[in-house]
Coordinates of C-alpha atoms and ligand atoms in Angstrom, one line a residue:
M1310 CA 67.6 88.9 -288.3
K1311 CA 63.9 89.1 -287.3
V1312 CA 62.7 90.7 -284.1
F1313 CA 59.2 91.3 -282.6
L1314 CA 58.3 94.9 -281.8
N1315 CA 54.8 95.8 -280.4
S1316 CA 52.5 93.9 -282.6
E1317 CA 54.7 92.6 -285.5
F1318 CA 57.7 90.7 -286.6
M1319 CA 60.1 92.7 -288.6
S1320 CA 63.7 92.9 -289.7
R1321 CA 66.0 94.1 -286.8
D1322 CA 67.1 97.1 -289.1
E1323 CA 63.5 98.3 -289.3
A1324 CA 62.9 98.2 -285.5
R1325 CA 62.6 101.6 -284.0
I1326 CA 62.0 102.5 -280.4
S1327 CA 61.3 106.1 -279.3
P1328 CA 63.9 108.1 -277.3
D1329 CA 60.9 108.9 -275.0
D1330 CA 60.4 105.2 -274.2
R1331 CA 60.4 104.8 -270.5
G1332 CA 62.6 101.8 -270.8
F1333 CA 65.3 104.1 -272.3
L1334 CA 64.7 107.0 -270.0
F1335 CA 64.0 105.2 -266.7
S1336 CA 64.7 101.5 -267.1
D1337 CA 61.0 101.3 -266.4
G1338 CA 60.3 97.7 -267.5
A1339 CA 60.7 94.0 -267.0
Y1340 CA 62.2 91.2 -269.1
E1341 CA 62.7 87.5 -269.4
V1342 CA 65.3 85.2 -271.1
I1343 CA 64.1 81.8 -272.2
R1344 CA 66.3 79.0 -273.4
S1345 CA 65.5 77.1 -276.6
I1346 CA 67.0 73.7 -277.5
N1347 CA 66.5 72.5 -281.0
G1348 CA 63.5 74.8 -281.3
K1349 CA 61.8 73.7 -278.1
L1350 CA 61.6 76.2 -275.2
F1351 CA 62.7 75.2 -271.7
R1352 CA 60.0 75.9 -269.1
P1353 CA 58.2 78.7 -271.0
E1354 CA 55.2 78.6 -268.7
E1355 CA 57.3 79.5 -265.7
H1356 CA 59.0 82.3 -267.5
F1357 CA 55.7 83.8 -268.7
S1358 CA 54.2 83.5 -265.2
R1359 CA 57.3 85.3 -263.7
L1360 CA 57.0 88.0 -266.4
E1361 CA 53.3 88.4 -265.5
R1362 CA 54.3 88.8 -261.9
S1363 CA 57.0 91.3 -262.6
L1364 CA 54.6 93.4 -264.7
R1365 CA 52.0 93.2 -261.9
E1366 CA 54.5 94.3 -259.3
L1367 CA 55.7 97.2 -261.5
R1368 CA 52.0 98.1 -262.2
I1369 CA 52.6 97.9 -265.9
S1370 CA 49.2 97.1 -267.3
G1371 CA 47.7 96.5 -270.8
I1372 CA 49.6 93.3 -271.5
E1373 CA 47.8 90.1 -272.3
I1374 CA 50.4 87.5 -271.4
E1375 CA 48.6 84.8 -273.4
S1376 CA 49.1 86.8 -276.6
L1377 CA 52.9 86.8 -276.0
K1378 CA 53.3 83.1 -275.8
Q1379 CA 53.5 82.5 -279.5
I1380 CA 56.4 85.0 -280.0
P1381 CA 59.4 83.0 -278.8
E1382 CA 58.8 79.9 -281.0
K1383 CA 58.1 82.1 -284.0
L1384 CA 61.3 84.1 -283.5
I1385 CA 63.3 80.8 -283.2
A1386 CA 61.8 79.6 -286.5
Y1387 CA 62.1 82.9 -288.4
N1388 CA 65.8 83.2 -287.4
D1389 CA 66.7 79.6 -288.3
L1390 CA 67.5 78.7 -284.7
T1391 CA 65.6 75.4 -284.6
D1392 CA 68.9 73.5 -284.5
G1393 CA 71.0 73.8 -281.3
D1394 CA 70.9 76.2 -278.4
A1395 CA 69.4 79.6 -278.5
T1396 CA 67.9 82.2 -276.2
V1397 CA 64.8 84.4 -276.6
Y1398 CA 64.8 87.8 -274.9
I1399 CA 61.5 89.6 -274.1
Q1400 CA 61.3 93.1 -272.7
I1401 CA 58.3 95.1 -271.8
T1402 CA 58.4 98.7 -270.8
R1403 CA 55.8 101.2 -269.6
G1404 CA 55.9 102.7 -273.1
E1405 CA 56.6 106.1 -274.7
A1406 CA 55.6 109.3 -272.9
P1407 CA 57.0 112.7 -272.0
R1408 CA 59.6 112.3 -269.3
K1409 CA 57.8 112.5 -265.9
H1410 CA 58.4 110.2 -263.0
A1411 CA 54.8 109.3 -262.3
F1412 CA 53.0 106.9 -264.6
P1413 CA 52.0 108.3 -268.0
D1414 CA 48.4 108.6 -269.2
R1415 CA 46.5 105.3 -268.9
R1416 CA 46.2 105.1 -272.6
T1417 CA 50.0 104.8 -273.1
A1418 CA 50.7 101.4 -274.6
P1419 CA 53.5 99.3 -273.2
T1420 CA 56.4 98.6 -275.6
I1421 CA 57.0 95.0 -276.3
Y1422 CA 60.3 93.9 -277.8
A1423 CA 61.6 90.4 -278.3
C1424 CA 64.6 88.9 -280.2
A1425 CA 66.3 85.5 -280.4
S1426 CA 70.1 84.7 -280.5
V1427 CA 72.4 81.7 -280.8
F1428 CA 73.6 80.5 -277.5
C1429 CA 76.9 78.6 -277.1
P1430 CA 77.5 77.0 -273.7
I1431 CA 81.3 76.5 -273.1
R1432 CA 81.8 72.8 -272.3
E1433 CA 85.1 73.4 -270.6
K1434 CA 83.6 75.6 -267.9
F1435 CA 81.3 72.8 -266.8
Q1436 CA 84.2 70.3 -266.5
K1437 CA 86.7 72.6 -264.7
G1438 CA 84.3 75.0 -262.9
V1439 CA 84.5 78.7 -262.7
K1440 CA 85.8 81.5 -260.4
I1441 CA 83.6 84.0 -258.6
I1442 CA 84.2 87.1 -256.6
L1443 CA 82.0 88.4 -253.8
V1444 CA 80.8 92.0 -253.9
P1445 CA 78.5 94.1 -251.7
D1446 CA 74.9 93.8 -252.6
T1447 CA 74.1 97.4 -253.4
R1448 CA 70.8 96.6 -255.2
W1449 CA 67.3 97.8 -254.4
S1450 CA 65.0 95.8 -252.1
R1451 CA 62.8 94.3 -254.8
C1452 CA 65.3 91.9 -256.4
D1453 CA 62.3 89.5 -256.8
I1454 CA 61.2 91.6 -259.8
K1455 CA 63.0 90.9 -263.1
S1456 CA 63.5 94.5 -263.8
V1457 CA 65.6 95.9 -266.6
A1458 CA 67.3 98.2 -264.2
L1459 CA 70.5 96.3 -263.8
L1460 CA 73.3 98.8 -263.1
P1461 CA 74.6 97.2 -259.9
N1462 CA 74.6 93.8 -261.7
I1463 CA 76.4 95.3 -264.7
L1464 CA 79.1 96.9 -262.5
A1465 CA 79.6 93.8 -260.4
N1466 CA 79.8 91.5 -263.4
Q1467 CA 82.3 93.8 -265.1
Q1468 CA 84.4 93.7 -261.9
A1469 CA 84.3 89.9 -262.1
K1470 CA 85.4 89.9 -265.7
E1471 CA 88.2 92.4 -265.0
S1472 CA 89.5 90.1 -262.2
G1473 CA 89.3 87.0 -264.4
A1474 CA 86.2 85.6 -262.7
E1475 CA 83.0 84.3 -264.3
E1476 CA 80.5 85.9 -262.0
A1477 CA 80.1 88.3 -259.1
V1478 CA 78.0 87.1 -256.2
F1479 CA 76.3 89.6 -253.9
V1480 CA 76.7 89.7 -250.1
R1481 CA 74.2 91.7 -248.0
N1482 CA 74.8 92.0 -244.2
G1483 CA 77.0 88.9 -244.2
T1484 CA 74.5 86.8 -246.2
V1485 CA 75.3 85.6 -249.7
T1486 CA 72.2 86.5 -251.8
E1487 CA 72.7 85.6 -255.5
G1488 CA 74.9 86.3 -258.5
T1489 CA 74.4 89.1 -261.1
H1490 CA 72.5 86.8 -263.3
T1491 CA 72.5 83.5 -261.4
N1492 CA 71.3 82.0 -258.1
F1493 CA 73.9 80.7 -255.7
C1494 CA 74.1 77.3 -253.9
A1495 CA 76.6 75.9 -251.5
V1496 CA 76.9 72.4 -250.0
Y1497 CA 77.6 71.7 -246.3
G1498 CA 77.7 68.2 -244.8
G1499 CA 76.1 66.9 -248.0
E1500 CA 73.2 69.3 -247.8
L1501 CA 72.6 72.0 -250.5
L1502 CA 71.8 75.4 -249.2
T1503 CA 70.4 78.3 -251.3
H1504 CA 68.9 81.7 -250.2
P1505 CA 65.2 81.4 -249.5
L1506 CA 62.8 83.1 -251.8
S1507 CA 62.4 86.7 -250.7
N1508 CA 62.7 90.3 -251.9
R1509 CA 66.5 89.8 -251.8
I1510 CA 66.7 87.4 -254.7
L1511 CA 65.1 86.6 -258.1
G1512 CA 63.2 83.4 -257.9
G1513 CA 65.2 81.6 -260.6
I1514 CA 63.6 79.1 -262.9
T1515 CA 66.8 77.1 -262.9
R1516 CA 66.9 77.3 -259.1
N1517 CA 63.4 75.7 -259.0
V1518 CA 64.5 72.9 -261.4
V1519 CA 67.6 72.3 -259.3
L1520 CA 65.5 71.9 -256.1
D1521 CA 63.1 69.6 -258.0
I1522 CA 66.1 67.4 -259.0
C1523 CA 67.2 67.4 -255.3
R1524 CA 63.7 66.1 -254.4
E1525 CA 63.7 63.5 -257.1
Q1526 CA 67.2 62.2 -256.3
N1527 CA 66.9 62.5 -252.5
I1528 CA 69.7 65.1 -252.3
P1529 CA 69.1 66.9 -249.0
F1530 CA 68.5 70.7 -249.4
R1531 CA 67.4 73.6 -247.5
E1532 CA 66.3 77.1 -248.6
F1533 CA 68.4 78.8 -246.0
P1534 CA 70.9 81.6 -246.1
V1535 CA 74.6 80.9 -246.8
F1536 CA 76.7 83.2 -244.6
E1537 CA 79.8 84.8 -246.0
G1538 CA 81.7 83.9 -242.8
E1539 CA 81.0 80.2 -243.4
L1540 CA 81.9 80.1 -247.1
R1541 CA 85.4 78.7 -246.3
A1542 CA 83.8 75.6 -244.8
A1543 CA 81.6 74.9 -247.9
E1544 CA 82.3 71.6 -249.6
E1545 CA 80.9 72.7 -252.9
M1546 CA 79.4 75.7 -254.6
M1547 CA 77.6 76.4 -257.8
I1548 CA 75.8 79.1 -259.7
V1549 CA 72.7 78.4 -261.6
G1550 CA 70.7 80.3 -264.3
T1551 CA 69.1 80.1 -267.7
T1552 CA 72.4 81.1 -269.5
T1553 CA 74.6 79.4 -267.0
D1554 CA 72.9 76.0 -266.4
V1555 CA 74.3 74.4 -263.2
M1556 CA 77.9 75.6 -263.1
P1557 CA 80.5 74.5 -260.5
V1558 CA 82.3 77.2 -258.6
V1559 CA 85.9 76.2 -257.8
E1560 CA 87.3 79.5 -256.6
V1561 CA 86.0 82.4 -254.5
D1562 CA 88.0 85.6 -254.3
G1563 CA 91.1 83.7 -255.3
R1564 CA 90.6 81.0 -252.7
R1565 CA 90.0 77.4 -253.8
V1566 CA 86.8 75.7 -252.9
K1567 CA 88.0 72.4 -251.2
D1568 CA 90.3 70.7 -253.8
G1569 CA 89.4 73.2 -256.5
K1570 CA 87.4 70.6 -258.5
P1571 CA 83.7 70.3 -259.1
G1572 CA 82.2 68.3 -256.2
P1573 CA 80.0 65.2 -256.4
I1574 CA 76.7 66.8 -255.7
T1575 CA 77.4 69.6 -258.1
R1576 CA 78.3 67.1 -260.8
K1577 CA 75.2 65.1 -260.1
L1578 CA 73.0 68.2 -260.4
M1579 CA 74.8 69.4 -263.5
E1580 CA 74.3 66.1 -265.3
A1581 CA 70.7 65.7 -264.3
F1582 CA 70.0 69.3 -265.3
Q1583 CA 71.7 69.0 -268.6
K1584 CA 69.8 65.7 -269.3
M1585 CA 66.6 67.5 -268.5
V1586 CA 67.3 70.5 -270.7
Y1587 CA 68.5 68.4 -273.7
R1588 CA 65.7 65.9 -273.2
S1589 CA 63.2 68.7 -273.9
R1590 CA 64.5 69.0 -277.5
Ligands
PLP1829 C1 69.7 88.4 -260.5 C2 69.3 87.1 -261.1 N1 69.3 86.0 -260.3 C3 69.0 84.8 -260.7 C4 68.8 84.5 -262.1 C5 68.6 83.1 -262.6 O1 67.2 83.0 -263.0 P1 66.8 82.0 -264.1 O2 67.3 80.7 -263.6 O3 65.3 82.1 -264.2 O4 67.5 82.4 -265.4 C6 68.9 85.6 -263.0 C7 68.7 85.4 -264.4 O5 68.9 86.3 -265.2 C8 69.1 86.9 -262.5 O6 69.2 88.0 -263.3

């Protein structure tokens, strides 16, 4: 397997990152995951501009985003992933330096790591829908940054897996924010609601695409908070993300969403989204 580290492609076995890397010591870094279908990346520009924004917000400098843009396609090619679904992971940390909280010397080069893997969407989940659990949103107040510091997300997703659910969805002060690696949408009276862009959620690329599909297909939508107390009244729910696509949610904390089957708006969005993703091949 070939990976990219700092300035070169190399075998994964050769890749070495220092124990003093601030990514390891402090989770001081940002990342992106980009989907590839038959060797073609889905919305790479949006992922790179979000990465640029994350780095700017974290004040990690010294990265020329343009120079990173050739990495994903090369990784896909070098790893024979040009047929079928794959993902490319890119992580940038503040680099290697003695462990001190404040930023290291300005000459410290950021660490850039990227790899590609096969991705296998499970068809049955799209047909039947998935279960979610609700958990308190214990995360920091800059969820708009795609930081590698993901402990609350890890603990919550593990809790979901242990209770037989696909995803954990965070609730802060009675408002449903987003999932551990997905954005959340619910349908009320035929209108799709999803949390507005703010410091409380990651501005998902998939969320953007879903809202574009709503515009194109005249599906009413509003970027408006979904309240936990009103979840029981939701007609449909879905989670959306790069490694999730548009996924129907049919059970929340053991309670069925309506008749426990993916609803019509979810199915419409799921189909349109998949068409769009697989058309990009
Ligand atoms: C917390 C969080 N919200 C939402 C998303 C969905 O974002 P995207 O659609 O860009 O993958 C992710 C993706 O990893 C995420 O980590």
